[in-house]
Amino acid sequence: MPSHSKDLPAPLALSRRPSAVFNPAWQRRLKGLALPLLIVVALEIIVRIGWLPSYQMPAPSEIAVTLTDLAEGALWKHIGASLIRVLLGFAIGASLALVFAAWVGLSREAEAYLEPTFAALRSIPSLAWVPLLLLWLGIDETSKIVLIAIGAFFPVYVNVVAAIRNIDRKLVEVGRIYGFSRWQLVRRILLPAALPGLFTGLRSGMSLAWMFLVAAELIAATKGLGYLLSDGRETSRPDIVLAAIIVLALLGKLSDGLLAALERRWLAWRDTFTGQDGKD
């Protein structure tokens, strides 16, 4: 008995060691992969046994072959063109949205002048902008980037305005009591308090930027993932269409993940910054 009692703590101690495989973050990632893998396996089986015609829904293995062939050819050119358009359009739209949201959020007078117009423009579908932009700006890159900027503008604007409006006004009064200038008030109180709403808007704006990209490239483009979608449709190649959709989904998930990581970093900075007692 004594020998057994001495041997028991060792395996117990080993079981308490942190494992990367069973880390909660990895568990969440594995759970997130479960549904896509299940869909892939189910589609592969359904197509192979003939329940779905392959000319309508190719098997995932055939789509993987198509992706490999595209990767050896023009896929990277299409991805590069789409990425540049999305990043430029998102940067322009989000920057303008932040400026106008800060103005409207801090000024009731600005809200009275701007909010009705923005509310009307926000309800216009993305495809409704395309003919007008083509007439004004032609079929070159400018019209595509402007359309993406329009898509990114409104989610950022709406979320940042709401975040500023929901800030506890007592915090602003405390800042004024301590003699903060307008810039110090924005940097020390308004910006840290509005960070969650800001990143919610940025992530929503990035998602819409990808949607508006497809709208632009489906109509007037010679390269890009939207063009690849259109080319697959015109040549009756559903495998190309699905391959382009998969690439768009992966790029959208990657960009959202980068913004989510940036959000965690900035929120950690906010908690550290607001906890400091140092003076500017």
Short mmCIF file of the C-alpha atoms (twelve columns), coordinates in Angstrom:
data_MODEL
# 
_entry.id   MODEL 
# 
loop_
_atom_site.group_PDB 
_atom_site.id 
_atom_site.type_symbol 
_atom_site.label_atom_id 
_atom_site.label_alt_id 
_atom_site.label_comp_id 
_atom_site.label_asym_id 
_atom_site.label_seq_id 
_atom_site.Cartn_x 
_atom_site.Cartn_y 
_atom_site.Cartn_z 
_atom_site.pdbx_PDB_model_num 
ATOM 1   C CA . MET A 1   0.000   0.000  0.000   1 
ATOM 2   C CA . PRO A 2   2.704   2.550  0.840   1 
ATOM 3   C CA . SER A 3   4.403   1.935  -2.499  1 
ATOM 4   C CA . HIS A 4   1.126   2.486  -4.357  1 
ATOM 5   C CA . SER A 5   0.398   5.688  -2.471  1 
ATOM 6   C CA . LYS A 6   3.819   7.048  -3.405  1 
ATOM 7   C CA . ASP A 7   3.281   6.262  -7.087  1 
ATOM 8   C CA . LEU A 8   -0.098  8.016  -7.356  1 
ATOM 9   C CA . PRO A 9   1.024   11.690 -7.382  1 
ATOM 10  C CA . ALA A 10  3.214   11.252 -10.490 1 
ATOM 11  C CA . PRO A 11  0.471   10.507 -13.055 1 
ATOM 12  C CA . LEU A 12  -1.777  13.007 -11.334 1 
ATOM 13  C CA . ALA A 13  0.923   15.626 -11.693 1 
ATOM 14  C CA . LEU A 14  1.366   14.712 -15.344 1 
ATOM 15  C CA . SER A 15  -2.368  15.025 -15.990 1 
ATOM 16  C CA . ARG A 16  -2.334  18.561 -14.620 1 
ATOM 17  C CA . ARG A 17  0.316   19.773 -17.055 1 
ATOM 18  C CA . PRO A 18  -1.055  22.151 -19.693 1 
ATOM 19  C CA . SER A 19  -1.351  20.533 -23.102 1 
ATOM 20  C CA . ALA A 20  -1.391  22.486 -26.353 1 
ATOM 21  C CA . VAL A 21  -3.786  19.962 -27.877 1 
ATOM 22  C CA . PHE A 22  -6.391  20.451 -25.126 1 
ATOM 23  C CA . ASN A 23  -5.864  24.173 -24.757 1 
ATOM 24  C CA . PRO A 24  -9.257  25.984 -24.777 1 
ATOM 25  C CA . ALA A 25  -8.234  28.109 -27.762 1 
ATOM 26  C CA . TRP A 26  -7.301  25.029 -29.772 1 
ATOM 27  C CA . GLN A 27  -10.512 23.315 -28.710 1 
ATOM 28  C CA . ARG A 28  -12.517 26.230 -30.104 1 
ATOM 29  C CA . ARG A 29  -10.601 26.068 -33.384 1 
ATOM 30  C CA . LEU A 30  -11.155 22.330 -33.696 1 
ATOM 31  C CA . LYS A 31  -14.861 22.759 -32.988 1 
ATOM 32  C CA . GLY A 32  -15.000 25.458 -35.666 1 
ATOM 33  C CA . LEU A 33  -13.511 23.029 -38.190 1 
ATOM 34  C CA . ALA A 34  -15.989 20.258 -37.388 1 
ATOM 35  C CA . LEU A 35  -18.904 21.602 -39.437 1 
ATOM 36  C CA . PRO A 36  -16.888 22.465 -42.603 1 
ATOM 37  C CA . LEU A 37  -15.248 19.021 -42.538 1 
ATOM 38  C CA . LEU A 38  -18.622 17.356 -42.091 1 
ATOM 39  C CA . ILE A 39  -20.038 19.283 -45.064 1 
ATOM 40  C CA . VAL A 40  -17.032 18.375 -47.232 1 
ATOM 41  C CA . VAL A 41  -17.298 14.665 -46.413 1 
ATOM 42  C CA . ALA A 42  -21.082 14.644 -46.907 1 
ATOM 43  C CA . LEU A 43  -20.819 16.418 -50.283 1 
ATOM 44  C CA . GLU A 44  -18.077 14.071 -51.441 1 
ATOM 45  C CA . ILE A 45  -20.242 11.045 -50.639 1 
ATOM 46  C CA . ILE A 46  -23.460 12.521 -52.077 1 
ATOM 47  C CA . VAL A 47  -21.813 13.482 -55.382 1 
ATOM 48  C CA . ARG A 48  -19.908 10.205 -55.722 1 
ATOM 49  C CA . ILE A 49  -23.040 8.060  -55.271 1 
ATOM 50  C CA . GLY A 50  -24.893 10.201 -57.810 1 
ATOM 51  C CA . TRP A 51  -27.463 11.968 -55.662 1 
ATOM 52  C CA . LEU A 52  -26.163 15.306 -56.976 1 
ATOM 53  C CA . PRO A 53  -25.028 15.686 -60.603 1 
ATOM 54  C CA . SER A 54  -21.367 16.640 -60.802 1 
ATOM 55  C CA . TYR A 55  -22.054 19.256 -63.495 1 
ATOM 56  C CA . GLN A 56  -24.046 21.203 -60.901 1 
ATOM 57  C CA . MET A 57  -22.119 20.425 -57.725 1 
ATOM 58  C CA . PRO A 58  -18.606 19.050 -58.252 1 
ATOM 59  C CA . ALA A 59  -17.149 16.847 -55.550 1 
ATOM 60  C CA . PRO A 60  -14.861 18.637 -53.065 1 
ATOM 61  C CA . SER A 61  -11.943 16.556 -54.367 1 
ATOM 62  C CA . GLU A 62  -12.550 17.941 -57.886 1 
ATOM 63  C CA . ILE A 63  -12.682 21.491 -56.496 1 
ATOM 64  C CA . ALA A 64  -9.369  20.848 -54.734 1 
ATOM 65  C CA . VAL A 65  -7.837  19.783 -58.066 1 
ATOM 66  C CA . THR A 66  -9.211  22.928 -59.709 1 
ATOM 67  C CA . LEU A 67  -7.736  25.079 -56.929 1 
ATOM 68  C CA . THR A 68  -4.367  23.400 -57.413 1 
ATOM 69  C CA . ASP A 69  -4.477  24.040 -61.156 1 
ATOM 70  C CA . LEU A 70  -5.493  27.673 -60.615 1 
ATOM 71  C CA . ALA A 71  -2.728  28.144 -58.047 1 
ATOM 72  C CA . GLU A 72  -0.215  27.049 -60.665 1 
ATOM 73  C CA . GLY A 73  -1.656  29.594 -63.083 1 
ATOM 74  C CA . ALA A 74  -3.438  32.939 -62.719 1 
ATOM 75  C CA . LEU A 75  -5.013  32.533 -59.259 1 
ATOM 76  C CA . TRP A 76  -2.390  34.644 -57.479 1 
ATOM 77  C CA . LYS A 77  -2.851  37.436 -60.007 1 
ATOM 78  C CA . HIS A 78  -6.583  37.471 -59.279 1 
ATOM 79  C CA . ILE A 79  -6.023  37.375 -55.510 1 
ATOM 80  C CA . GLY A 80  -3.493  40.210 -55.675 1 
ATOM 81  C CA . ALA A 81  -5.811  42.419 -57.734 1 
ATOM 82  C CA . SER A 82  -8.738  41.844 -55.367 1 
ATOM 83  C CA . LEU A 83  -6.636  42.382 -52.236 1 
ATOM 84  C CA . ILE A 84  -5.321  45.730 -53.463 1 
ATOM 85  C CA . ARG A 85  -8.832  46.916 -54.307 1 
ATOM 86  C CA . VAL A 86  -10.264 45.820 -50.963 1 
ATOM 87  C CA . LEU A 87  -7.466  47.316 -48.895 1 
ATOM 88  C CA . LEU A 88  -7.559  50.660 -50.710 1 
ATOM 89  C CA . GLY A 89  -11.347 50.890 -50.667 1 
ATOM 90  C CA . PHE A 90  -11.575 49.820 -47.030 1 
ATOM 91  C CA . ALA A 91  -8.868  52.274 -45.937 1 
ATOM 92  C CA . ILE A 92  -10.596 55.182 -47.704 1 
ATOM 93  C CA . GLY A 93  -14.110 54.283 -46.564 1 
ATOM 94  C CA . ALA A 94  -13.168 53.524 -42.952 1 
ATOM 95  C CA . SER A 95  -11.051 56.687 -42.618 1 
ATOM 96  C CA . LEU A 96  -13.856 58.930 -43.883 1 
ATOM 97  C CA . ALA A 97  -16.339 57.082 -41.677 1 
ATOM 98  C CA . LEU A 98  -14.238 57.713 -38.573 1 
ATOM 99  C CA . VAL A 99  -14.038 61.430 -39.330 1 
ATOM 100 C CA . PHE A 100 -17.767 61.847 -39.922 1 
ATOM 101 C CA . ALA A 101 -18.717 59.537 -37.029 1 
ATOM 102 C CA . ALA A 102 -16.605 61.552 -34.581 1 
ATOM 103 C CA . TRP A 103 -18.160 64.768 -35.886 1 
ATOM 104 C CA . VAL A 104 -21.749 63.500 -35.709 1 
ATOM 105 C CA . GLY A 105 -21.191 61.683 -32.414 1 
ATOM 106 C CA . LEU A 106 -19.825 64.781 -30.683 1 
ATOM 107 C CA . SER A 107 -22.074 67.403 -32.278 1 
ATOM 108 C CA . ARG A 108 -25.871 67.431 -32.291 1 
ATOM 109 C CA . GLU A 109 -25.709 70.171 -34.906 1 
ATOM 110 C CA . ALA A 110 -23.718 67.944 -37.266 1 
ATOM 111 C CA . GLU A 111 -26.178 65.113 -36.651 1 
ATOM 112 C CA . ALA A 112 -29.096 67.318 -37.643 1 
ATOM 113 C CA . TYR A 113 -27.448 68.165 -40.971 1 
ATOM 114 C CA . LEU A 114 -25.811 64.856 -41.909 1 
ATOM 115 C CA . GLU A 115 -27.737 61.965 -40.365 1 
ATOM 116 C CA . PRO A 116 -30.855 62.132 -42.630 1 
ATOM 117 C CA . THR A 117 -28.716 62.092 -45.774 1 
ATOM 118 C CA . PHE A 118 -26.511 59.270 -44.538 1 
ATOM 119 C CA . ALA A 119 -29.567 57.242 -43.514 1 
ATOM 120 C CA . ALA A 120 -30.969 57.535 -47.046 1 
ATOM 121 C CA . LEU A 121 -27.653 56.678 -48.729 1 
ATOM 122 C CA . ARG A 122 -27.187 53.707 -46.411 1 
ATOM 123 C CA . SER A 123 -30.325 52.028 -47.761 1 
ATOM 124 C CA . ILE A 124 -29.167 52.061 -51.399 1 
ATOM 125 C CA . PRO A 125 -28.205 48.529 -52.595 1 
ATOM 126 C CA . SER A 126 -24.633 48.009 -53.740 1 
ATOM 127 C CA . LEU A 127 -25.560 47.125 -57.321 1 
ATOM 128 C CA . ALA A 128 -27.506 50.394 -57.662 1 
ATOM 129 C CA . TRP A 129 -24.225 52.318 -57.386 1 
ATOM 130 C CA . VAL A 130 -22.520 50.411 -60.195 1 
ATOM 131 C CA . PRO A 131 -24.168 52.043 -63.262 1 
ATOM 132 C CA . LEU A 132 -23.684 55.526 -61.813 1 
ATOM 133 C CA . LEU A 133 -20.034 54.951 -60.947 1 
ATOM 134 C CA . LEU A 134 -19.378 53.479 -64.383 1 
ATOM 135 C CA . LEU A 135 -20.900 56.590 -65.983 1 
ATOM 136 C CA . TRP A 136 -18.942 58.961 -63.762 1 
ATOM 137 C CA . LEU A 137 -15.609 57.172 -63.386 1 
ATOM 138 C CA . GLY A 138 -15.437 54.657 -66.223 1 
ATOM 139 C CA . ILE A 139 -14.472 50.992 -65.936 1 
ATOM 140 C CA . ASP A 140 -10.970 51.469 -64.550 1 
ATOM 141 C CA . GLU A 141 -9.823  50.914 -60.955 1 
ATOM 142 C CA . THR A 142 -11.268 54.147 -59.570 1 
ATOM 143 C CA . SER A 143 -14.899 53.055 -59.881 1 
ATOM 144 C CA . LYS A 144 -14.199 49.730 -58.152 1 
ATOM 145 C CA . ILE A 145 -12.304 51.314 -55.257 1 
ATOM 146 C CA . VAL A 146 -14.996 53.963 -54.760 1 
ATOM 147 C CA . LEU A 147 -17.702 51.275 -54.675 1 
ATOM 148 C CA . ILE A 148 -15.761 49.299 -52.045 1 
ATOM 149 C CA . ALA A 149 -15.207 52.490 -50.033 1 
ATOM 150 C CA . ILE A 150 -18.968 53.118 -50.051 1 
ATOM 151 C CA . GLY A 151 -19.551 49.599 -48.759 1 
ATOM 152 C CA . ALA A 152 -17.011 49.993 -45.946 1 
ATOM 153 C CA . PHE A 153 -18.149 53.493 -44.957 1 
ATOM 154 C CA . PHE A 154 -21.584 52.912 -43.466 1 
ATOM 155 C CA . PRO A 155 -20.950 49.990 -41.041 1 
ATOM 156 C CA . VAL A 156 -17.981 51.852 -39.545 1 
ATOM 157 C CA . TYR A 157 -19.917 55.110 -39.371 1 
ATOM 158 C CA . VAL A 158 -23.011 53.607 -37.711 1 
ATOM 159 C CA . ASN A 159 -21.088 51.591 -35.114 1 
ATOM 160 C CA . VAL A 160 -18.702 54.401 -34.143 1 
ATOM 161 C CA . VAL A 161 -21.530 56.928 -33.784 1 
ATOM 162 C CA . ALA A 162 -23.397 54.467 -31.554 1 
ATOM 163 C CA . ALA A 163 -20.234 53.804 -29.520 1 
ATOM 164 C CA . ILE A 164 -19.624 57.518 -28.944 1 
ATOM 165 C CA . ARG A 165 -23.257 58.134 -28.010 1 
ATOM 166 C CA . ASN A 166 -23.175 55.281 -25.476 1 
ATOM 167 C CA . ILE A 167 -20.163 56.665 -23.611 1 
ATOM 168 C CA . ASP A 168 -21.013 57.594 -20.036 1 
ATOM 169 C CA . ARG A 169 -21.200 61.389 -19.998 1 
ATOM 170 C CA . LYS A 170 -19.929 61.395 -16.429 1 
ATOM 171 C CA . LEU A 171 -16.541 60.355 -17.809 1 
ATOM 172 C CA . VAL A 172 -16.536 63.396 -20.085 1 
ATOM 173 C CA . GLU A 173 -17.457 65.649 -17.162 1 
ATOM 174 C CA . VAL A 174 -14.629 64.193 -15.085 1 
ATOM 175 C CA . GLY A 175 -12.216 64.937 -17.915 1 
ATOM 176 C CA . ARG A 176 -13.418 68.505 -18.093 1 
ATOM 177 C CA . ILE A 177 -13.056 68.893 -14.342 1 
ATOM 178 C CA . TYR A 178 -9.425  67.814 -14.651 1 
ATOM 179 C CA . GLY A 179 -8.925  70.420 -17.366 1 
ATOM 180 C CA . PHE A 180 -8.439  68.048 -20.326 1 
ATOM 181 C CA . SER A 181 -8.150  69.748 -23.686 1 
ATOM 182 C CA . ARG A 182 -10.380 68.514 -26.540 1 
ATOM 183 C CA . TRP A 183 -7.547  66.338 -27.862 1 
ATOM 184 C CA . GLN A 184 -6.835  64.904 -24.386 1 
ATOM 185 C CA . LEU A 185 -10.551 64.254 -23.932 1 
ATOM 186 C CA . VAL A 186 -10.682 62.300 -27.181 1 
ATOM 187 C CA . ARG A 187 -7.447  60.399 -26.551 1 
ATOM 188 C CA . ARG A 188 -7.854  59.639 -22.830 1 
ATOM 189 C CA . ILE A 189 -11.618 59.107 -22.556 1 
ATOM 190 C CA . LEU A 190 -13.593 58.935 -25.802 1 
ATOM 191 C CA . LEU A 191 -11.254 56.729 -27.843 1 
ATOM 192 C CA . PRO A 192 -10.647 54.068 -25.147 1 
ATOM 193 C CA . ALA A 193 -14.363 53.918 -24.302 1 
ATOM 194 C CA . ALA A 194 -15.398 53.643 -27.975 1 
ATOM 195 C CA . LEU A 195 -12.838 50.961 -28.951 1 
ATOM 196 C CA . PRO A 196 -15.236 47.944 -28.869 1 
ATOM 197 C CA . GLY A 197 -17.758 49.735 -31.105 1 
ATOM 198 C CA . LEU A 198 -14.965 50.944 -33.372 1 
ATOM 199 C CA . PHE A 199 -13.660 47.439 -34.007 1 
ATOM 200 C CA . THR A 200 -17.166 46.067 -34.467 1 
ATOM 201 C CA . GLY A 201 -17.627 48.651 -37.196 1 
ATOM 202 C CA . LEU A 202 -14.255 47.897 -38.774 1 
ATOM 203 C CA . ARG A 203 -14.974 44.175 -38.926 1 
ATOM 204 C CA . SER A 204 -18.433 44.757 -40.386 1 
ATOM 205 C CA . GLY A 205 -16.966 47.246 -42.855 1 
ATOM 206 C CA . MET A 206 -14.330 44.739 -43.971 1 
ATOM 207 C CA . SER A 207 -17.025 42.106 -44.597 1 
ATOM 208 C CA . LEU A 208 -19.034 44.514 -46.720 1 
ATOM 209 C CA . ALA A 209 -15.889 45.594 -48.555 1 
ATOM 210 C CA . TRP A 210 -15.480 42.011 -49.797 1 
ATOM 211 C CA . MET A 211 -19.139 41.894 -50.836 1 
ATOM 212 C CA . PHE A 212 -18.910 45.164 -52.730 1 
ATOM 213 C CA . LEU A 213 -15.693 43.943 -54.359 1 
ATOM 214 C CA . VAL A 214 -17.550 41.040 -55.945 1 
ATOM 215 C CA . ALA A 215 -20.291 43.402 -57.145 1 
ATOM 216 C CA . ALA A 216 -17.675 45.594 -58.815 1 
ATOM 217 C CA . GLU A 217 -15.627 42.806 -60.369 1 
ATOM 218 C CA . LEU A 218 -18.608 40.854 -61.666 1 
ATOM 219 C CA . ILE A 219 -19.561 43.755 -63.911 1 
ATOM 220 C CA . ALA A 220 -16.394 45.489 -65.056 1 
ATOM 221 C CA . ALA A 221 -13.088 43.711 -64.501 1 
ATOM 222 C CA . THR A 222 -10.494 41.722 -66.400 1 
ATOM 223 C CA . LYS A 223 -8.870  40.255 -63.293 1 
ATOM 224 C CA . GLY A 224 -9.838  39.563 -59.710 1 
ATOM 225 C CA . LEU A 225 -11.844 36.943 -57.859 1 
ATOM 226 C CA . GLY A 226 -15.124 38.453 -59.002 1 
ATOM 227 C CA . TYR A 227 -13.923 38.160 -62.592 1 
ATOM 228 C CA . LEU A 228 -13.017 34.522 -61.870 1 
ATOM 229 C CA . LEU A 229 -16.587 33.929 -60.681 1 
ATOM 230 C CA . SER A 230 -17.974 35.477 -63.848 1 
ATOM 231 C CA . ASP A 231 -15.577 33.504 -66.019 1 
ATOM 232 C CA . GLY A 232 -16.621 30.238 -64.378 1 
ATOM 233 C CA . ARG A 233 -20.277 31.041 -64.962 1 
ATOM 234 C CA . GLU A 234 -19.768 31.943 -68.627 1 
ATOM 235 C CA . THR A 235 -17.765 28.776 -69.317 1 
ATOM 236 C CA . SER A 236 -20.178 26.556 -67.333 1 
ATOM 237 C CA . ARG A 237 -17.459 25.580 -64.835 1 
ATOM 238 C CA . PRO A 238 -19.067 25.296 -61.384 1 
ATOM 239 C CA . ASP A 239 -15.743 24.026 -60.015 1 
ATOM 240 C CA . ILE A 240 -14.127 27.388 -60.867 1 
ATOM 241 C CA . VAL A 241 -17.065 29.279 -59.337 1 
ATOM 242 C CA . LEU A 242 -16.866 27.271 -56.114 1 
ATOM 243 C CA . ALA A 243 -13.069 27.563 -56.012 1 
ATOM 244 C CA . ALA A 244 -13.360 31.362 -56.235 1 
ATOM 245 C CA . ILE A 245 -16.026 31.362 -53.497 1 
ATOM 246 C CA . ILE A 246 -13.764 29.291 -51.235 1 
ATOM 247 C CA . VAL A 247 -10.842 31.679 -51.786 1 
ATOM 248 C CA . LEU A 248 -13.105 34.657 -51.012 1 
ATOM 249 C CA . ALA A 249 -14.304 32.969 -47.830 1 
ATOM 250 C CA . LEU A 250 -10.732 32.232 -46.718 1 
ATOM 251 C CA . LEU A 251 -9.577  35.795 -47.425 1 
ATOM 252 C CA . GLY A 252 -12.589 37.224 -45.618 1 
ATOM 253 C CA . LYS A 253 -11.953 34.988 -42.609 1 
ATOM 254 C CA . LEU A 254 -8.257  35.898 -42.609 1 
ATOM 255 C CA . SER A 255 -8.930  39.638 -42.711 1 
ATOM 256 C CA . ASP A 256 -11.552 39.347 -39.970 1 
ATOM 257 C CA . GLY A 257 -9.129  37.319 -37.856 1 
ATOM 258 C CA . LEU A 258 -6.438  39.977 -38.240 1 
ATOM 259 C CA . LEU A 259 -8.867  42.689 -37.128 1 
ATOM 260 C CA . ALA A 260 -9.989  40.521 -34.194 1 
ATOM 261 C CA . ALA A 261 -6.354  40.049 -33.109 1 
ATOM 262 C CA . LEU A 262 -5.778  43.797 -33.435 1 
ATOM 263 C CA . GLU A 263 -8.891  44.410 -31.350 1 
ATOM 264 C CA . ARG A 264 -7.613  42.187 -28.531 1 
ATOM 265 C CA . ARG A 265 -4.281  43.988 -28.574 1 
ATOM 266 C CA . TRP A 266 -5.873  47.452 -28.477 1 
ATOM 267 C CA . LEU A 267 -8.302  46.480 -25.726 1 
ATOM 268 C CA . ALA A 268 -5.366  45.213 -23.675 1 
ATOM 269 C CA . TRP A 269 -3.627  48.552 -24.330 1 
ATOM 270 C CA . ARG A 270 -6.782  50.380 -23.238 1 
ATOM 271 C CA . ASP A 271 -6.960  48.473 -19.960 1 
ATOM 272 C CA . THR A 272 -3.289  49.245 -19.298 1 
ATOM 273 C CA . PHE A 273 -3.526  52.847 -20.436 1 
ATOM 274 C CA . THR A 274 -6.649  53.757 -18.480 1 
ATOM 275 C CA . GLY A 275 -5.174  52.126 -15.390 1 
ATOM 276 C CA . GLN A 276 -2.134  54.381 -15.399 1 
ATOM 277 C CA . ASP A 277 -1.964  57.526 -13.317 1 
ATOM 278 C CA . GLY A 278 0.674   59.224 -15.414 1 
ATOM 279 C CA . LYS A 279 0.118   62.665 -16.866 1 
ATOM 280 C CA . ASP A 280 0.309   63.598 -20.554 1 
# 
